[in-house]
Amino acid sequence: MSKRVFNFSPGPAALSEIVLKRAAEEMLDFQGTGMSVMEISHRSDIFREVMSETEDLFRELLGISDDYAVLFLQGGGTLQFSMVPMNLMTGSGKADYIVSGMWAKKAFEEAGKFGDAKQVASSQSEGFTYIPKINAEDVRSDADYLYIAWNNTIYGTQYKAVPQSGGVPLVADMSSCIFSEKINVDDFALIFACAQKMFGPAGLTAVIVRKGLLGKAGADTPVYLDYKTHYDGDSLYNTPPTYCIYIAWLTLKHLKEIGGVEVVQEMTERRASRLYSFIDESSLFTIPAAREDRSSMNALFVTGDESLDRKFIAQAASEGLVNLGGHRSTGGMRASMYNWLPDEAVDKLIDFMYRFEKDNKVK
Ligand SMILES: Cc1ncc(COP(=O)(O)O)c(C=O)c1O
């Protein structure tokens, strides 16, 4: 008998057990083909059906209109740090970035290779503990886009409202929050998300882009890095990551079955607030992130004593609560609570924290 742990990994993260079991059941014979889904042609009718249903689920669950293309790409979130400027920073050649964490910073630095990238706000000097607030006047009115990272996986902060961009198209990295909250896609020119936190295995990245922005890449853009190539080819310009798309399909079907984004939003916000309330009451643990910007996906907390933090992480793991270590740049603890982490995991974590605090009270 295999034993599952409570996996608080920031990514690749826990997937739905129902989905994993279904994938295991049809591993050797996908829908009567006598082959696994990994062994069939990406151009077969049966796989095309999986792809088009996955796109339909994206559209239905996120409310994406026909004005937007939904692309299934590779290269992780990181390749989007290059593809976004290559495709969109082609009007004035200017783009503005809000640097709220390490991933946004990497995206900003990469954009500088393609044009005039400007950091319009940053919370780096405060250890990225808050979301920098801006006014519309802070954004250059002729910028090709304003870039944000909606949820800062490493620092546990998250946007609660769309920033004022003064009409400048907004680009958002939603890698660690897509499908966890209701969004209005029309507020954005482009949204991207790698799959391995919210909707599948590493290897797939979804890009939701306003169709009017396609076809603007420079003439010397490699064909593979032009969004239009993938739009024109129905994300089948070359062999896509078929197994990842299949798991995304199963995951989104399951998400729809349990009631969709609104239902998981209520669940994930409820349990994040349970954990945060417990920590707020605690005399041992504290939360570095600003209260109003706390993420409901990644909760960071510390004891203030690095050796005690290490003890916490090791002891928690021995009780089956795994991957609670903070990122190497922050230290401390981080509980990532994406859609597919069972509710019970957070109850068990709070119970463990309560006991740990009692046993390790500062004398
Ligand atoms: C918000 C965010 N953006 C981008 C990335 C990078 O994604 P990838 O490792 O798929 O390139 C991550 C990875 O953790 C992330 O959390």
PDB file of C-alpha atoms in Angstrom, residues 55-316:
ATOM      1  CA  GLU A  55      -9.077  24.783 -23.990  1.00  0.00           C
ATOM      2  CA  ASP A  56     -12.880  24.785 -23.531  1.00  0.00           C
ATOM      3  CA  LEU A  57     -12.402  24.124 -19.805  1.00  0.00           C
ATOM      4  CA  PHE A  58      -9.975  27.032 -19.540  1.00  0.00           C
ATOM      5  CA  ARG A  59     -12.523  29.268 -21.243  1.00  0.00           C
ATOM      6  CA  GLU A  60     -15.445  28.077 -19.146  1.00  0.00           C
ATOM      7  CA  LEU A  61     -13.699  28.028 -15.747  1.00  0.00           C
ATOM      8  CA  LEU A  62     -11.993  31.402 -16.180  1.00  0.00           C
ATOM      9  CA  GLY A  63     -14.642  33.120 -18.318  1.00  0.00           C
ATOM     10  CA  ILE A  64     -12.335  33.697 -21.297  1.00  0.00           C
ATOM     11  CA  SER A  65     -14.051  35.278 -24.288  1.00  0.00           C
ATOM     12  CA  ASP A  66     -13.355  34.703 -27.983  1.00  0.00           C
ATOM     13  CA  ASP A  67     -11.292  37.895 -27.989  1.00  0.00           C
ATOM     14  CA  TYR A  68      -8.520  35.852 -26.365  1.00  0.00           C
ATOM     15  CA  ALA A  69      -6.367  32.979 -27.590  1.00  0.00           C
ATOM     16  CA  VAL A  70      -5.474  30.172 -25.184  1.00  0.00           C
ATOM     17  CA  LEU A  71      -2.079  28.697 -26.028  1.00  0.00           C
ATOM     18  CA  PHE A  72      -0.432  25.572 -24.610  1.00  0.00           C
ATOM     19  CA  LEU A  73       3.330  26.061 -24.672  1.00  0.00           C
ATOM     20  CA  GLN A  74       6.514  24.736 -23.089  1.00  0.00           C
ATOM     21  CA  GLY A  75       9.518  26.379 -21.431  1.00  0.00           C
ATOM     22  CA  GLY A  76       7.883  26.970 -18.041  1.00  0.00           C
ATOM     23  CA  GLY A  77       6.990  30.326 -16.556  1.00  0.00           C
ATOM     24  CA  THR A  78      10.560  31.383 -17.229  1.00  0.00           C
ATOM     25  CA  LEU A  79      10.330  31.328 -21.021  1.00  0.00           C
ATOM     26  CA  GLN A  80       7.457  33.806 -20.743  1.00  0.00           C
ATOM     27  CA  PHE A  81       9.882  36.294 -19.189  1.00  0.00           C
ATOM     28  CA  SER A  82      11.417  36.414 -22.704  1.00  0.00           C
ATOM     29  CA  MET A  83       8.384  35.693 -24.903  1.00  0.00           C
ATOM     30  CA  VAL A  84       6.307  38.505 -23.389  1.00  0.00           C
ATOM     31  CA  PRO A  85       8.758  41.276 -24.372  1.00  0.00           C
ATOM     32  CA  MET A  86       9.650  39.616 -27.681  1.00  0.00           C
ATOM     33  CA  ASN A  87       5.979  39.643 -28.673  1.00  0.00           C
ATOM     34  CA  LEU A  88       4.560  42.700 -26.949  1.00  0.00           C
ATOM     35  CA  MET A  89       7.395  45.195 -26.430  1.00  0.00           C
ATOM     36  CA  THR A  90       7.295  46.072 -30.086  1.00  0.00           C
ATOM     37  CA  GLY A  91       5.266  49.277 -30.278  1.00  0.00           C
ATOM     38  CA  SER A  92       7.069  52.036 -28.351  1.00  0.00           C
ATOM     39  CA  GLY A  93       9.641  49.445 -27.231  1.00  0.00           C
ATOM     40  CA  LYS A  94       8.926  50.422 -23.604  1.00  0.00           C
ATOM     41  CA  ALA A  95       7.522  48.225 -20.844  1.00  0.00           C
ATOM     42  CA  ASP A  96       6.924  48.948 -17.163  1.00  0.00           C
ATOM     43  CA  TYR A  97       7.397  46.397 -14.391  1.00  0.00           C
ATOM     44  CA  ILE A  98       6.224  46.222 -10.783  1.00  0.00           C
ATOM     45  CA  VAL A  99       8.905  44.211  -9.008  1.00  0.00           C
ATOM     46  CA  SER A 100       7.109  42.486  -6.128  1.00  0.00           C
ATOM     47  CA  GLY A 101       9.320  39.413  -5.845  1.00  0.00           C
ATOM     48  CA  MET A 102      12.063  37.329  -7.379  1.00  0.00           C
ATOM     49  CA  TRP A 103      10.054  36.072 -10.347  1.00  0.00           C
ATOM     50  CA  ALA A 104       8.943  39.591 -11.302  1.00  0.00           C
ATOM     51  CA  LYS A 105      12.535  40.745 -10.908  1.00  0.00           C
ATOM     52  CA  LYS A 106      13.768  38.027 -13.249  1.00  0.00           C
ATOM     53  CA  ALA A 107      11.111  38.999 -15.779  1.00  0.00           C
ATOM     54  CA  PHE A 108      12.111  42.668 -15.506  1.00  0.00           C
ATOM     55  CA  GLU A 109      15.810  41.896 -15.996  1.00  0.00           C
ATOM     56  CA  GLU A 110      15.065  39.732 -19.006  1.00  0.00           C
ATOM     57  CA  ALA A 111      12.879  42.415 -20.620  1.00  0.00           C
ATOM     58  CA  GLY A 112      15.826  44.812 -20.478  1.00  0.00           C
ATOM     59  CA  LYS A 113      17.459  42.742 -23.231  1.00  0.00           C
ATOM     60  CA  PHE A 114      14.628  43.546 -25.614  1.00  0.00           C
ATOM     61  CA  GLY A 115      13.953  47.222 -25.064  1.00  0.00           C
ATOM     62  CA  ASP A 116      13.413  49.977 -22.536  1.00  0.00           C
ATOM     63  CA  ALA A 117      12.196  48.133 -19.437  1.00  0.00           C
ATOM     64  CA  LYS A 118      11.461  50.323 -16.416  1.00  0.00           C
ATOM     65  CA  GLN A 119      10.914  49.272 -12.842  1.00  0.00           C
ATOM     66  CA  VAL A 120       8.071  51.537 -11.746  1.00  0.00           C
ATOM     67  CA  ALA A 121       7.874  50.178  -8.201  1.00  0.00           C
ATOM     68  CA  SER A 122       9.660  47.603  -6.072  1.00  0.00           C
ATOM     69  CA  SER A 123       9.414  46.183  -2.562  1.00  0.00           C
ATOM     70  CA  GLN A 124      12.885  44.633  -2.694  1.00  0.00           C
ATOM     71  CA  SER A 125      14.388  46.933  -0.060  1.00  0.00           C
ATOM     72  CA  GLU A 126      11.785  45.568   2.413  1.00  0.00           C
ATOM     73  CA  GLY A 127      12.503  41.944   1.514  1.00  0.00           C
ATOM     74  CA  PHE A 128       9.501  41.821  -0.861  1.00  0.00           C
ATOM     75  CA  THR A 129       7.162  41.698   2.128  1.00  0.00           C
ATOM     76  CA  TYR A 130       4.437  43.719   0.426  1.00  0.00           C
ATOM     77  CA  ILE A 131       2.888  44.498  -2.946  1.00  0.00           C
ATOM     78  CA  PRO A 132       4.112  47.929  -4.094  1.00  0.00           C
ATOM     79  CA  LYS A 133       1.147  50.202  -4.761  1.00  0.00           C
ATOM     80  CA  ILE A 134       1.162  52.489  -7.762  1.00  0.00           C
ATOM     81  CA  ASN A 135      -0.978  55.202  -9.315  1.00  0.00           C
ATOM     82  CA  ALA A 136      -1.858  55.329 -12.987  1.00  0.00           C
ATOM     83  CA  GLU A 137       0.557  58.297 -13.385  1.00  0.00           C
ATOM     84  CA  ASP A 138       3.463  56.053 -12.357  1.00  0.00           C
ATOM     85  CA  VAL A 139       3.038  54.074 -15.582  1.00  0.00           C
ATOM     86  CA  ARG A 140       4.432  55.533 -18.794  1.00  0.00           C
ATOM     87  CA  SER A 141       1.380  56.214 -20.938  1.00  0.00           C
ATOM     88  CA  ASP A 142       3.159  54.978 -24.074  1.00  0.00           C
ATOM     89  CA  ALA A 143       4.451  51.759 -22.498  1.00  0.00           C
ATOM     90  CA  ASP A 144       3.545  48.638 -24.460  1.00  0.00           C
ATOM     91  CA  TYR A 145       2.466  46.954 -21.229  1.00  0.00           C
ATOM     92  CA  LEU A 146       2.619  46.976 -17.446  1.00  0.00           C
ATOM     93  CA  TYR A 147       3.861  43.693 -15.946  1.00  0.00           C
ATOM     94  CA  ILE A 148       2.926  42.214 -12.561  1.00  0.00           C
ATOM     95  CA  ALA A 149       3.250  38.868 -10.755  1.00  0.00           C
ATOM     96  CA  TRP A 150      -0.210  38.341  -9.215  1.00  0.00           C
ATOM     97  CA  ASN A 151       0.932  35.911  -6.522  1.00  0.00           C
ATOM     98  CA  ASN A 152       4.491  36.006  -5.199  1.00  0.00           C
ATOM     99  CA  THR A 153       5.192  32.359  -4.493  1.00  0.00           C
ATOM    100  CA  ILE A 154       8.434  32.915  -2.592  1.00  0.00           C
ATOM    101  CA  TYR A 155       7.328  35.814  -0.362  1.00  0.00           C
ATOM    102  CA  GLY A 156       3.669  34.944   0.271  1.00  0.00           C
ATOM    103  CA  THR A 157       2.109  38.133  -1.059  1.00  0.00           C
ATOM    104  CA  GLN A 158      -0.736  38.468  -3.530  1.00  0.00           C
ATOM    105  CA  TYR A 159      -2.588  41.215  -5.367  1.00  0.00           C
ATOM    106  CA  LYS A 160      -6.144  41.764  -4.143  1.00  0.00           C
ATOM    107  CA  ALA A 161      -7.090  44.200  -6.893  1.00  0.00           C
ATOM    108  CA  VAL A 162      -5.958  45.025 -10.399  1.00  0.00           C
ATOM    109  CA  PRO A 163      -3.451  47.919 -10.296  1.00  0.00           C
ATOM    110  CA  GLN A 164      -4.299  51.163 -12.075  1.00  0.00           C
ATOM    111  CA  SER A 165      -2.358  51.115 -15.325  1.00  0.00           C
ATOM    112  CA  GLY A 166      -3.973  54.161 -16.940  1.00  0.00           C
ATOM    113  CA  GLY A 167      -5.092  52.125 -19.931  1.00  0.00           C
ATOM    114  CA  VAL A 168      -1.697  50.511 -20.528  1.00  0.00           C
ATOM    115  CA  PRO A 169      -2.210  46.784 -21.285  1.00  0.00           C
ATOM    116  CA  LEU A 170      -1.646  44.628 -18.220  1.00  0.00           C
ATOM    117  CA  VAL A 171       0.410  41.411 -18.289  1.00  0.00           C
ATOM    118  CA  ALA A 172       0.187  39.067 -15.299  1.00  0.00           C
ATOM    119  CA  ASP A 173       2.152  36.036 -14.188  1.00  0.00           C
ATOM    120  CA  MET A 174      -0.479  33.851 -12.479  1.00  0.00           C
ATOM    121  CA  SER A 175       1.676  30.739 -12.189  1.00  0.00           C
ATOM    122  CA  SER A 176       0.927  30.159  -8.517  1.00  0.00           C
ATOM    123  CA  CYS A 177      -2.727  31.233  -8.345  1.00  0.00           C
ATOM    124  CA  ILE A 178      -4.561  30.578 -11.622  1.00  0.00           C
ATOM    125  CA  PHE A 179      -7.864  28.729 -11.007  1.00  0.00           C
ATOM    126  CA  SER A 180      -7.738  29.611  -7.297  1.00  0.00           C
ATOM    127  CA  GLU A 181      -9.786  32.802  -7.528  1.00  0.00           C
ATOM    128  CA  LYS A 182     -12.281  34.445  -9.808  1.00  0.00           C
ATOM    129  CA  ILE A 183     -10.598  36.895 -12.155  1.00  0.00           C
ATOM    130  CA  ASN A 184     -11.876  39.181 -14.858  1.00  0.00           C
ATOM    131  CA  VAL A 185      -9.757  38.170 -17.839  1.00  0.00           C
ATOM    132  CA  ASP A 186     -10.811  41.314 -19.708  1.00  0.00           C
ATOM    133  CA  ASP A 187      -8.710  43.353 -17.246  1.00  0.00           C
ATOM    134  CA  PHE A 188      -5.588  41.763 -18.727  1.00  0.00           C
ATOM    135  CA  ALA A 189      -3.883  41.802 -22.107  1.00  0.00           C
ATOM    136  CA  LEU A 190      -2.016  38.600 -21.326  1.00  0.00           C
ATOM    137  CA  ILE A 191      -1.986  36.077 -18.482  1.00  0.00           C
ATOM    138  CA  PHE A 192       0.460  33.206 -18.263  1.00  0.00           C
ATOM    139  CA  ALA A 193       0.885  30.323 -15.855  1.00  0.00           C
ATOM    140  CA  CYS A 194       3.138  27.299 -15.718  1.00  0.00           C
ATOM    141  CA  ALA A 195       1.137  24.202 -14.844  1.00  0.00           C
ATOM    142  CA  GLN A 196       3.045  22.607 -11.998  1.00  0.00           C
ATOM    143  CA  LYS A 197       1.417  24.465  -9.125  1.00  0.00           C
ATOM    144  CA  MET A 198      -2.220  24.729 -10.078  1.00  0.00           C
ATOM    145  CA  PHE A 199      -3.254  22.446 -12.938  1.00  0.00           C
ATOM    146  CA  GLY A 200      -0.785  19.766 -13.978  1.00  0.00           C
ATOM    147  CA  PRO A 201       2.791  18.553 -14.204  1.00  0.00           C
ATOM    148  CA  ALA A 202       5.823  20.672 -15.051  1.00  0.00           C
ATOM    149  CA  GLY A 203       6.338  20.984 -18.792  1.00  0.00           C
ATOM    150  CA  LEU A 204       3.182  22.847 -19.787  1.00  0.00           C
ATOM    151  CA  THR A 205       2.603  26.604 -19.698  1.00  0.00           C
ATOM    152  CA  ALA A 206      -0.687  28.251 -20.594  1.00  0.00           C
ATOM    153  CA  VAL A 207      -0.812  31.691 -22.179  1.00  0.00           C
ATOM    154  CA  ILE A 208      -4.091  33.593 -22.453  1.00  0.00           C
ATOM    155  CA  VAL A 209      -3.542  36.518 -24.799  1.00  0.00           C
ATOM    156  CA  ARG A 210      -5.768  39.108 -26.439  1.00  0.00           C
ATOM    157  CA  LYS A 211      -5.933  38.128 -30.100  1.00  0.00           C
ATOM    158  CA  GLY A 212      -5.322  41.725 -31.210  1.00  0.00           C
ATOM    159  CA  LEU A 213      -1.815  41.479 -29.745  1.00  0.00           C
ATOM    160  CA  LEU A 214      -0.791  38.520 -31.881  1.00  0.00           C
ATOM    161  CA  GLY A 215       1.441  39.002 -34.903  1.00  0.00           C
ATOM    162  CA  LYS A 216       3.385  41.931 -33.485  1.00  0.00           C
ATOM    163  CA  ALA A 217       6.669  40.128 -32.813  1.00  0.00           C
ATOM    164  CA  GLY A 218       9.727  41.480 -34.612  1.00  0.00           C
ATOM    165  CA  ALA A 219      10.727  39.892 -37.936  1.00  0.00           C
ATOM    166  CA  ASP A 220      13.826  38.306 -36.410  1.00  0.00           C
ATOM    167  CA  THR A 221      11.846  36.551 -33.634  1.00  0.00           C
ATOM    168  CA  PRO A 222      12.508  32.792 -33.746  1.00  0.00           C
ATOM    169  CA  VAL A 223       9.399  31.135 -35.143  1.00  0.00           C
ATOM    170  CA  TYR A 224       8.906  29.059 -32.011  1.00  0.00           C
ATOM    171  CA  LEU A 225       8.916  32.127 -29.762  1.00  0.00           C
ATOM    172  CA  ASP A 226       6.217  33.961 -31.697  1.00  0.00           C
ATOM    173  CA  TYR A 227       2.789  33.519 -30.070  1.00  0.00           C
ATOM    174  CA  LYS A 228       1.197  33.708 -33.522  1.00  0.00           C
ATOM    175  CA  THR A 229       2.968  30.519 -34.589  1.00  0.00           C
ATOM    176  CA  HIS A 230       1.227  28.636 -31.817  1.00  0.00           C
ATOM    177  CA  TYR A 231      -2.110  30.361 -32.370  1.00  0.00           C
ATOM    178  CA  ASP A 232      -2.069  29.578 -36.085  1.00  0.00           C
ATOM    179  CA  GLY A 233      -1.049  25.990 -35.354  1.00  0.00           C
ATOM    180  CA  ASP A 234      -3.687  25.365 -32.610  1.00  0.00           C
ATOM    181  CA  SER A 235      -0.774  24.823 -30.161  1.00  0.00           C
ATOM    182  CA  LEU A 236       0.289  21.919 -32.413  1.00  0.00           C
ATOM    183  CA  TYR A 237       3.050  23.645 -34.375  1.00  0.00           C
ATOM    184  CA  ASN A 238       5.274  20.890 -33.057  1.00  0.00           C
ATOM    185  CA  THR A 239       4.716  18.045 -30.595  1.00  0.00           C
ATOM    186  CA  PRO A 240       3.139  19.542 -27.479  1.00  0.00           C
ATOM    187  CA  PRO A 241       3.673  18.091 -23.970  1.00  0.00           C
ATOM    188  CA  THR A 242       0.876  15.565 -24.455  1.00  0.00           C
ATOM    189  CA  TYR A 243       0.916  13.912 -21.050  1.00  0.00           C
ATOM    190  CA  CYS A 244       0.913  17.274 -19.250  1.00  0.00           C
ATOM    191  CA  ILE A 245      -2.054  18.417 -21.321  1.00  0.00           C
ATOM    192  CA  TYR A 246      -3.866  15.176 -20.515  1.00  0.00           C
ATOM    193  CA  ILE A 247      -3.343  15.665 -16.749  1.00  0.00           C
ATOM    194  CA  ALA A 248      -4.447  19.299 -17.081  1.00  0.00           C
ATOM    195  CA  TRP A 249      -7.594  18.057 -18.858  1.00  0.00           C
ATOM    196  CA  LEU A 250      -8.359  15.589 -16.047  1.00  0.00           C
ATOM    197  CA  THR A 251      -7.604  18.231 -13.408  1.00  0.00           C
ATOM    198  CA  LEU A 252      -9.851  20.874 -14.943  1.00  0.00           C
ATOM    199  CA  LYS A 253     -12.665  18.386 -15.514  1.00  0.00           C
ATOM    200  CA  HIS A 254     -12.414  17.558 -11.822  1.00  0.00           C
ATOM    201  CA  LEU A 255     -12.355  21.244 -10.902  1.00  0.00           C
ATOM    202  CA  LYS A 256     -15.544  21.743 -12.900  1.00  0.00           C
ATOM    203  CA  GLU A 257     -17.181  18.717 -11.251  1.00  0.00           C
ATOM    204  CA  ILE A 258     -16.567  20.063  -7.753  1.00  0.00           C
ATOM    205  CA  GLY A 259     -18.159  23.395  -8.604  1.00  0.00           C
ATOM    206  CA  GLY A 260     -15.479  25.439 -10.363  1.00  0.00           C
ATOM    207  CA  VAL A 261     -13.284  28.326  -9.327  1.00  0.00           C
ATOM    208  CA  GLU A 262     -15.774  29.996  -6.939  1.00  0.00           C
ATOM    209  CA  VAL A 263     -16.017  26.842  -4.856  1.00  0.00           C
ATOM    210  CA  VAL A 264     -12.249  26.322  -4.551  1.00  0.00           C
ATOM    211  CA  GLN A 265     -11.748  30.036  -3.898  1.00  0.00           C
ATOM    212  CA  GLU A 266     -14.026  29.830  -0.892  1.00  0.00           C
ATOM    213  CA  MET A 267     -12.247  26.698   0.335  1.00  0.00           C
ATOM    214  CA  THR A 268      -8.688  27.998  -0.127  1.00  0.00           C
ATOM    215  CA  GLU A 269      -9.443  31.409   1.390  1.00  0.00           C
ATOM    216  CA  ARG A 270     -11.163  29.810   4.368  1.00  0.00           C
ATOM    217  CA  ARG A 271      -8.262  27.572   5.222  1.00  0.00           C
ATOM    218  CA  ALA A 272      -5.603  30.237   4.604  1.00  0.00           C
ATOM    219  CA  SER A 273      -7.468  32.484   6.983  1.00  0.00           C
ATOM    220  CA  ARG A 274      -7.622  29.646   9.547  1.00  0.00           C
ATOM    221  CA  LEU A 275      -3.845  29.263   9.362  1.00  0.00           C
ATOM    222  CA  TYR A 276      -3.181  33.014   9.469  1.00  0.00           C
ATOM    223  CA  SER A 277      -5.538  33.476  12.437  1.00  0.00           C
ATOM    224  CA  PHE A 278      -3.730  30.748  14.327  1.00  0.00           C
ATOM    225  CA  ILE A 279      -0.343  32.381  13.633  1.00  0.00           C
ATOM    226  CA  ASP A 280      -1.652  35.832  14.589  1.00  0.00           C
ATOM    227  CA  GLU A 281      -2.606  34.408  17.984  1.00  0.00           C
ATOM    228  CA  SER A 282       0.681  32.523  18.383  1.00  0.00           C
ATOM    229  CA  SER A 283       3.492  33.784  20.575  1.00  0.00           C
ATOM    230  CA  LEU A 284       6.098  31.749  18.676  1.00  0.00           C
ATOM    231  CA  PHE A 285       5.356  32.209  14.966  1.00  0.00           C
ATOM    232  CA  THR A 286       5.166  35.447  12.993  1.00  0.00           C
ATOM    233  CA  ILE A 287       4.308  36.314   9.393  1.00  0.00           C
ATOM    234  CA  PRO A 288       6.738  38.538   7.450  1.00  0.00           C
ATOM    235  CA  ALA A 289       4.195  39.501   4.747  1.00  0.00           C
ATOM    236  CA  ALA A 290       2.122  42.680   5.153  1.00  0.00           C
ATOM    237  CA  ARG A 291      -1.327  41.776   6.473  1.00  0.00           C
ATOM    238  CA  GLU A 292      -3.284  43.320   3.600  1.00  0.00           C
ATOM    239  CA  ASP A 293      -1.171  41.541   0.977  1.00  0.00           C
ATOM    240  CA  ARG A 294      -1.091  38.039   2.474  1.00  0.00           C
ATOM    241  CA  SER A 295      -1.335  35.277  -0.095  1.00  0.00           C
ATOM    242  CA  SER A 296      -3.997  32.618   0.241  1.00  0.00           C
ATOM    243  CA  MET A 297      -1.764  30.265  -1.720  1.00  0.00           C
ATOM    244  CA  ASN A 298       1.630  30.526   0.021  1.00  0.00           C
ATOM    245  CA  ALA A 299       1.817  31.347   3.738  1.00  0.00           C
ATOM    246  CA  LEU A 300       5.281  32.265   5.057  1.00  0.00           C
ATOM    247  CA  PHE A 301       6.028  32.169   8.751  1.00  0.00           C
ATOM    248  CA  VAL A 302       9.087  32.149  10.997  1.00  0.00           C
ATOM    249  CA  THR A 303       9.973  31.588  14.632  1.00  0.00           C
ATOM    250  CA  GLY A 304      12.775  34.151  14.504  1.00  0.00           C
ATOM    251  CA  ASP A 305      15.300  31.430  15.356  1.00  0.00           C
ATOM    252  CA  GLU A 306      16.787  29.624  12.365  1.00  0.00           C
ATOM    253  CA  SER A 307      17.667  26.473  14.290  1.00  0.00           C
ATOM    254  CA  LEU A 308      14.129  26.269  15.649  1.00  0.00           C
ATOM    255  CA  ASP A 309      12.809  26.710  12.099  1.00  0.00           C
ATOM    256  CA  ARG A 310      14.957  23.783  10.980  1.00  0.00           C
ATOM    257  CA  LYS A 311      13.693  21.687  13.875  1.00  0.00           C
ATOM    258  CA  PHE A 312      10.099  22.583  12.935  1.00  0.00           C
ATOM    259  CA  ILE A 313      10.582  21.540   9.300  1.00  0.00           C
ATOM    260  CA  ALA A 314      12.230  18.214  10.231  1.00  0.00           C
ATOM    261  CA  GLN A 315       9.717  17.352  12.942  1.00  0.00           C
ATOM    262  CA  ALA A 316       6.767  18.255  10.700  1.00  0.00           C
TER     263      ALA A 316
END
